[in-house]
PDB file of C-alpha atoms in Angstrom:
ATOM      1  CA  UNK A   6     119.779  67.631 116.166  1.00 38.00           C
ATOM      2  CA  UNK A   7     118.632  67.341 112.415  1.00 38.00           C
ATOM      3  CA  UNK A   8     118.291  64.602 110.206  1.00 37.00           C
ATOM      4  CA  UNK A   9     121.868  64.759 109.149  1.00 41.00           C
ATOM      5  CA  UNK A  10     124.509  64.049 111.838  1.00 48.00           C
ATOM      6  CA  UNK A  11     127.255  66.346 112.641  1.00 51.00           C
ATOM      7  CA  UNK A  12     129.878  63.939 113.246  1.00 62.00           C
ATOM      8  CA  UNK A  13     131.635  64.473 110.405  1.00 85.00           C
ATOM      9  CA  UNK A  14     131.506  67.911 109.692  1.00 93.00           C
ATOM     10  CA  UNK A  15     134.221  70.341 108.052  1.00 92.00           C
ATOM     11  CA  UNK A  16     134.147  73.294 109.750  1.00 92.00           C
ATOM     12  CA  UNK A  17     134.019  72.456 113.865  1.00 94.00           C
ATOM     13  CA  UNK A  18     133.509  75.348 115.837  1.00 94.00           C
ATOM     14  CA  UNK A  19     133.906  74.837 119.627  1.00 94.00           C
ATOM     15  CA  UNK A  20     132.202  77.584 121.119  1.00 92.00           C
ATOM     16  CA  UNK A  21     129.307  80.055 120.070  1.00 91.00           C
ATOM     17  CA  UNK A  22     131.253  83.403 120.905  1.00 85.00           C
ATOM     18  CA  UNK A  23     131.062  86.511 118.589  1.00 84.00           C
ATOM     19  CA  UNK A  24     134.024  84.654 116.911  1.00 87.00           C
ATOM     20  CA  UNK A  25     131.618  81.912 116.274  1.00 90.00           C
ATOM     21  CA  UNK A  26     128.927  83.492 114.820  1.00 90.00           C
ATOM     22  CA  UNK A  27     130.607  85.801 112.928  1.00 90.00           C
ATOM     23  CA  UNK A  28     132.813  82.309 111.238  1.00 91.00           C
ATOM     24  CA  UNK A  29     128.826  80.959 110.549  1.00 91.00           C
ATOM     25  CA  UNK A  30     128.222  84.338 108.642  1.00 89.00           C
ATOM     26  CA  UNK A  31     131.094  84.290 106.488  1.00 89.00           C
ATOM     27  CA  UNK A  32     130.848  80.694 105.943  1.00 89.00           C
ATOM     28  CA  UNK A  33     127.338  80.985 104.586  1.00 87.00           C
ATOM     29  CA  UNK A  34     128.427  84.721 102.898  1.00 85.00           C
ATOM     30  CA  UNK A  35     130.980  82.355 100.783  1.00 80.00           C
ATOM     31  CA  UNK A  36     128.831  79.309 100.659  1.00 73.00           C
ATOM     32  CA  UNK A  37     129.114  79.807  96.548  1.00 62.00           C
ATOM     33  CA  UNK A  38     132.761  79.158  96.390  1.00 56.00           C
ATOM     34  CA  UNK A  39     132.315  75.869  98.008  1.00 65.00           C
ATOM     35  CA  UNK A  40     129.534  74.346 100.088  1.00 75.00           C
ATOM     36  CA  UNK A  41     130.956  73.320 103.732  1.00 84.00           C
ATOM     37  CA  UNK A  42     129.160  71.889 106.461  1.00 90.00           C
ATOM     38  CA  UNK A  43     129.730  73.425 109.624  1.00 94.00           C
ATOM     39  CA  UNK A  44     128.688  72.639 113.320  1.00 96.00           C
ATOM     40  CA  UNK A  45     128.644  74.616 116.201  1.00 96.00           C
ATOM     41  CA  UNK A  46     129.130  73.498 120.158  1.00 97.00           C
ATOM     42  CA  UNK A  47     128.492  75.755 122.854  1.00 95.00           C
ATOM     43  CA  UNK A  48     126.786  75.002 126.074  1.00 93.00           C
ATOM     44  CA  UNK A  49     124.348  76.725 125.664  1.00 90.00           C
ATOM     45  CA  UNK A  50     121.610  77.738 123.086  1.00 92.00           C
ATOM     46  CA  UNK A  51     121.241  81.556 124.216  1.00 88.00           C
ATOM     47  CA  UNK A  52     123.638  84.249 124.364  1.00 81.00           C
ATOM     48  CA  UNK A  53     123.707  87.462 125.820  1.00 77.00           C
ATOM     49  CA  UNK A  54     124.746  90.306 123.149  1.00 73.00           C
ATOM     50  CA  UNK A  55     127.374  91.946 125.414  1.00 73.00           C
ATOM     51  CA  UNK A  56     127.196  95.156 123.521  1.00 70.00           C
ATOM     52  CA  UNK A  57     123.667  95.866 124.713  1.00 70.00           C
ATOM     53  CA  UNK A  58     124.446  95.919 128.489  1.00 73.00           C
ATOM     54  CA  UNK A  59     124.526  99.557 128.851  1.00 74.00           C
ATOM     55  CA  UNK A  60     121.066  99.065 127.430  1.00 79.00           C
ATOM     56  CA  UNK A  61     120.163  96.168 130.141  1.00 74.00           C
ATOM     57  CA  UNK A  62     121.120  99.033 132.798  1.00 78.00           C
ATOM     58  CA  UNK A  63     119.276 101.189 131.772  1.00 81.00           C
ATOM     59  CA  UNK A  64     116.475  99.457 131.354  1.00 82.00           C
ATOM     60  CA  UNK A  65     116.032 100.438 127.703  1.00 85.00           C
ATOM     61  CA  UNK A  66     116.111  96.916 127.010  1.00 79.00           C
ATOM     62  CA  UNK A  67     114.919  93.241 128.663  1.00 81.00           C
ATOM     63  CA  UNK A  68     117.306  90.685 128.726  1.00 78.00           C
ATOM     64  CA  UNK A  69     115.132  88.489 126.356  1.00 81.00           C
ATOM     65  CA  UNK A  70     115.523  91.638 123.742  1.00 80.00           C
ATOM     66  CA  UNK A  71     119.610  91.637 124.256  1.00 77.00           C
ATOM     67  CA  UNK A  72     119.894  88.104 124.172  1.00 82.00           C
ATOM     68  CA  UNK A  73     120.606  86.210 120.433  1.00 86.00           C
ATOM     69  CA  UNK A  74     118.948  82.727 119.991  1.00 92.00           C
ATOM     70  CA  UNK A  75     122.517  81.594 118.893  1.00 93.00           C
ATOM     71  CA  UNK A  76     120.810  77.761 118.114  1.00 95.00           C
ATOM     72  CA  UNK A  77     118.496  79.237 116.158  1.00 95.00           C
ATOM     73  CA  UNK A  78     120.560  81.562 114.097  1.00 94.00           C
ATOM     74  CA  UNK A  79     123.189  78.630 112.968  1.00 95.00           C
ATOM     75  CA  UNK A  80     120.924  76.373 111.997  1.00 95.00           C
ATOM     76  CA  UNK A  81     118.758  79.109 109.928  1.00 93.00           C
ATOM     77  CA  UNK A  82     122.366  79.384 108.011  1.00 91.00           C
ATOM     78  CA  UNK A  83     122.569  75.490 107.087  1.00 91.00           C
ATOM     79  CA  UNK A  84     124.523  74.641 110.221  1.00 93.00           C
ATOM     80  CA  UNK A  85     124.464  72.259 113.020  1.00 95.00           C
ATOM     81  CA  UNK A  86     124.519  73.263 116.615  1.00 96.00           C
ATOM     82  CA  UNK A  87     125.094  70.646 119.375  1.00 97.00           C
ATOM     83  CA  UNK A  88     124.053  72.273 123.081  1.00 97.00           C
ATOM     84  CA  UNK A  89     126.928  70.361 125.313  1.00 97.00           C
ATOM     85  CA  UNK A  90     129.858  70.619 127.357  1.00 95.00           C
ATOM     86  CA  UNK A  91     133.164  69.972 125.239  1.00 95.00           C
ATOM     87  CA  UNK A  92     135.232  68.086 127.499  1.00 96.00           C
ATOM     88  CA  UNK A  93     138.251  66.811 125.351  1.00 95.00           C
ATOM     89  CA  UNK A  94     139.942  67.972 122.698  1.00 94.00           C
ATOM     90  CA  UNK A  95     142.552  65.367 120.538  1.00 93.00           C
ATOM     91  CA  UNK A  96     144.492  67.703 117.400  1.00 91.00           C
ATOM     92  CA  UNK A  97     145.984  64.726 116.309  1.00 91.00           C
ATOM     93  CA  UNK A  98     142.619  62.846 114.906  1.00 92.00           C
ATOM     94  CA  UNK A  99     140.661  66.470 114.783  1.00 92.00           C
ATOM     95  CA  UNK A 100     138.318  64.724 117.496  1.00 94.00           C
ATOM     96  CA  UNK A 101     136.013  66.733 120.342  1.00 95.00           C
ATOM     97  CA  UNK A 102     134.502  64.523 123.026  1.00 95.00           C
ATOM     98  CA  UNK A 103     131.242  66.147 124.660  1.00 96.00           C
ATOM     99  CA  UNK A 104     130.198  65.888 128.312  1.00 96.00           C
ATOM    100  CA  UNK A 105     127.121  63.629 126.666  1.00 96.00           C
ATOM    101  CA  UNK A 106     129.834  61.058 125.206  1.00 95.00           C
ATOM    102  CA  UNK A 107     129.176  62.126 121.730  1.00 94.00           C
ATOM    103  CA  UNK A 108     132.277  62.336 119.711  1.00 94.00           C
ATOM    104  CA  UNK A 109     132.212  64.877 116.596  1.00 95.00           C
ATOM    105  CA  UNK A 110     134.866  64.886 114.003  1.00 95.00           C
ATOM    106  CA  UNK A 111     136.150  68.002 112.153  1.00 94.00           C
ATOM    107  CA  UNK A 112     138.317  68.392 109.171  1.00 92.00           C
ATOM    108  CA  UNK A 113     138.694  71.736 110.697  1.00 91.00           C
ATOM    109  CA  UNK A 114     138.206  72.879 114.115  1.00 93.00           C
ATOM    110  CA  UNK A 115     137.917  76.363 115.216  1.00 93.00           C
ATOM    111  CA  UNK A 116     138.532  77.211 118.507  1.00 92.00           C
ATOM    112  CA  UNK A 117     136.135  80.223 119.382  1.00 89.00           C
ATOM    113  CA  UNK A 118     135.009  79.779 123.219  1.00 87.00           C
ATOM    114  CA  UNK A 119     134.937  83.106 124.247  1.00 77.00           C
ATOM    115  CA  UNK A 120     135.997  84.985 127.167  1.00 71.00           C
ATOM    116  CA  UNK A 121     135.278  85.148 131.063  1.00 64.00           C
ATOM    117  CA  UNK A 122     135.154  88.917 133.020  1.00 57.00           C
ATOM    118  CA  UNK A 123     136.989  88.569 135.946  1.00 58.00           C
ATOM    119  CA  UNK A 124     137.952  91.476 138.261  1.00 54.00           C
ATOM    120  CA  UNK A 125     141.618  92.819 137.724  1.00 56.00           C
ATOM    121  CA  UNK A 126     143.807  91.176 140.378  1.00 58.00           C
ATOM    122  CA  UNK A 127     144.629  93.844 143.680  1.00 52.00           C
ATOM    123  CA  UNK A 128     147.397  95.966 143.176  1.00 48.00           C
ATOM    124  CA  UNK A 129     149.208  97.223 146.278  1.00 46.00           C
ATOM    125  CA  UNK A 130     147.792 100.619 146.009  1.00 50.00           C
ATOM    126  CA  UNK A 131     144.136  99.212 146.142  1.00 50.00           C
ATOM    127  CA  UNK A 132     143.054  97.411 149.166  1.00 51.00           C
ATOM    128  CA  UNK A 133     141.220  93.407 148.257  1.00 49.00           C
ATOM    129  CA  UNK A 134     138.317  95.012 149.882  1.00 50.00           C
ATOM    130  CA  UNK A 135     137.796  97.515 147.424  1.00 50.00           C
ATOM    131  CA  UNK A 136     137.935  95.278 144.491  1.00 49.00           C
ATOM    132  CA  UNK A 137     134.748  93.487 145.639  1.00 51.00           C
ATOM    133  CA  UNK A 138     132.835  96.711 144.307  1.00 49.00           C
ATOM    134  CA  UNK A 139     134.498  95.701 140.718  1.00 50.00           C
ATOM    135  CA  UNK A 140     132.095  94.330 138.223  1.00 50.00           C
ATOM    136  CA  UNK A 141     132.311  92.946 134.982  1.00 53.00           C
ATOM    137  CA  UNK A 142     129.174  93.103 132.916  1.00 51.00           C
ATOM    138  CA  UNK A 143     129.085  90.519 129.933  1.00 54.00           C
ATOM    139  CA  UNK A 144     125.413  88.953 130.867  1.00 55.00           C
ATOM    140  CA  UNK A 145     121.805  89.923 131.932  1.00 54.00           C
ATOM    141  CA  UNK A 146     122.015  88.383 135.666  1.00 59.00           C
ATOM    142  CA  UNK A 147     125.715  90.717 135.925  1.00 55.00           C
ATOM    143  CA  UNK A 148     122.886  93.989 135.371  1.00 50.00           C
ATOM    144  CA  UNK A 149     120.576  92.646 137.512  1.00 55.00           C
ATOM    145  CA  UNK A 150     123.130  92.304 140.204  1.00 56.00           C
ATOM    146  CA  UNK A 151     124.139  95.865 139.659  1.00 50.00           C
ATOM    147  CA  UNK A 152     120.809  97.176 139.504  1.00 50.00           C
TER     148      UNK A 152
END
């Protein structure tokens, strides 16, 4: 964390997903209009750049090289980023508790945590057996298991 706190902030964005970063972009991209302040929470400080998997399987590419330092890139851009678990959410005072027991404050929050691959559910025509064999691939460690 930096000098400057980030419990009261006025752009809270719960979750570093390609929504996420792409908010941080175009908040800094407008940042003459009107200077905001703007955290980012995610559990974690790394992210796998999903696009680049076909890369990861082919080995074009290490995971290191198709993963963005997501920490690193908000607070290049001005912002804060706070590495926790978000645990609670209350609209009504625009509050986010953290798994630490840090509460942040937004005057706006953004809800941008991403998604999770899960295999389609069995269909009668395809036996649950079969579906074990389905794979989503969204992360370096979903190649490796492939590969």
């Amino acid at each position: 964390m930096s000098p400057r706190d980030a419990s009261d902030t006025d752009v809270l964005i719960l979750g570093a997903s390609f929504l996420g970063v792409e908010l941080v972009r175009e908040l800094v991209r407008r940042k003459g209009r009107r200077a905001l302040r703007f955290t980012v929470i995610d559990r974690l400080s790394r992210h796998p750049y999903v696009p680049l998997c076909h890369e990861l399987l082919t080995g074009r590419l290490t995971r290191e090289e198709a993963t963005l330092d997501t920490a690193a890139f908000v607070t290049s851009h001005g912002g804060q980023y706070v590495e926790d678990e978000i645990v609670a959410l209350e609209p009504s005072t625009r509050t986010v508790t953290l798994a630490s027991g840090r509460t942040i404050v937004g005057r706006t929050i953004v809800i941008a945590l991403g998604s999770v691959v899960s295999s389609p559910p069995a269909r009668t025509s395809v036996s649950r057996a079969s579906t074990v064999h389905l794979r989503g691939l969204k992360a370096g460690e979903d190649v490796e298991a492939v590969a």
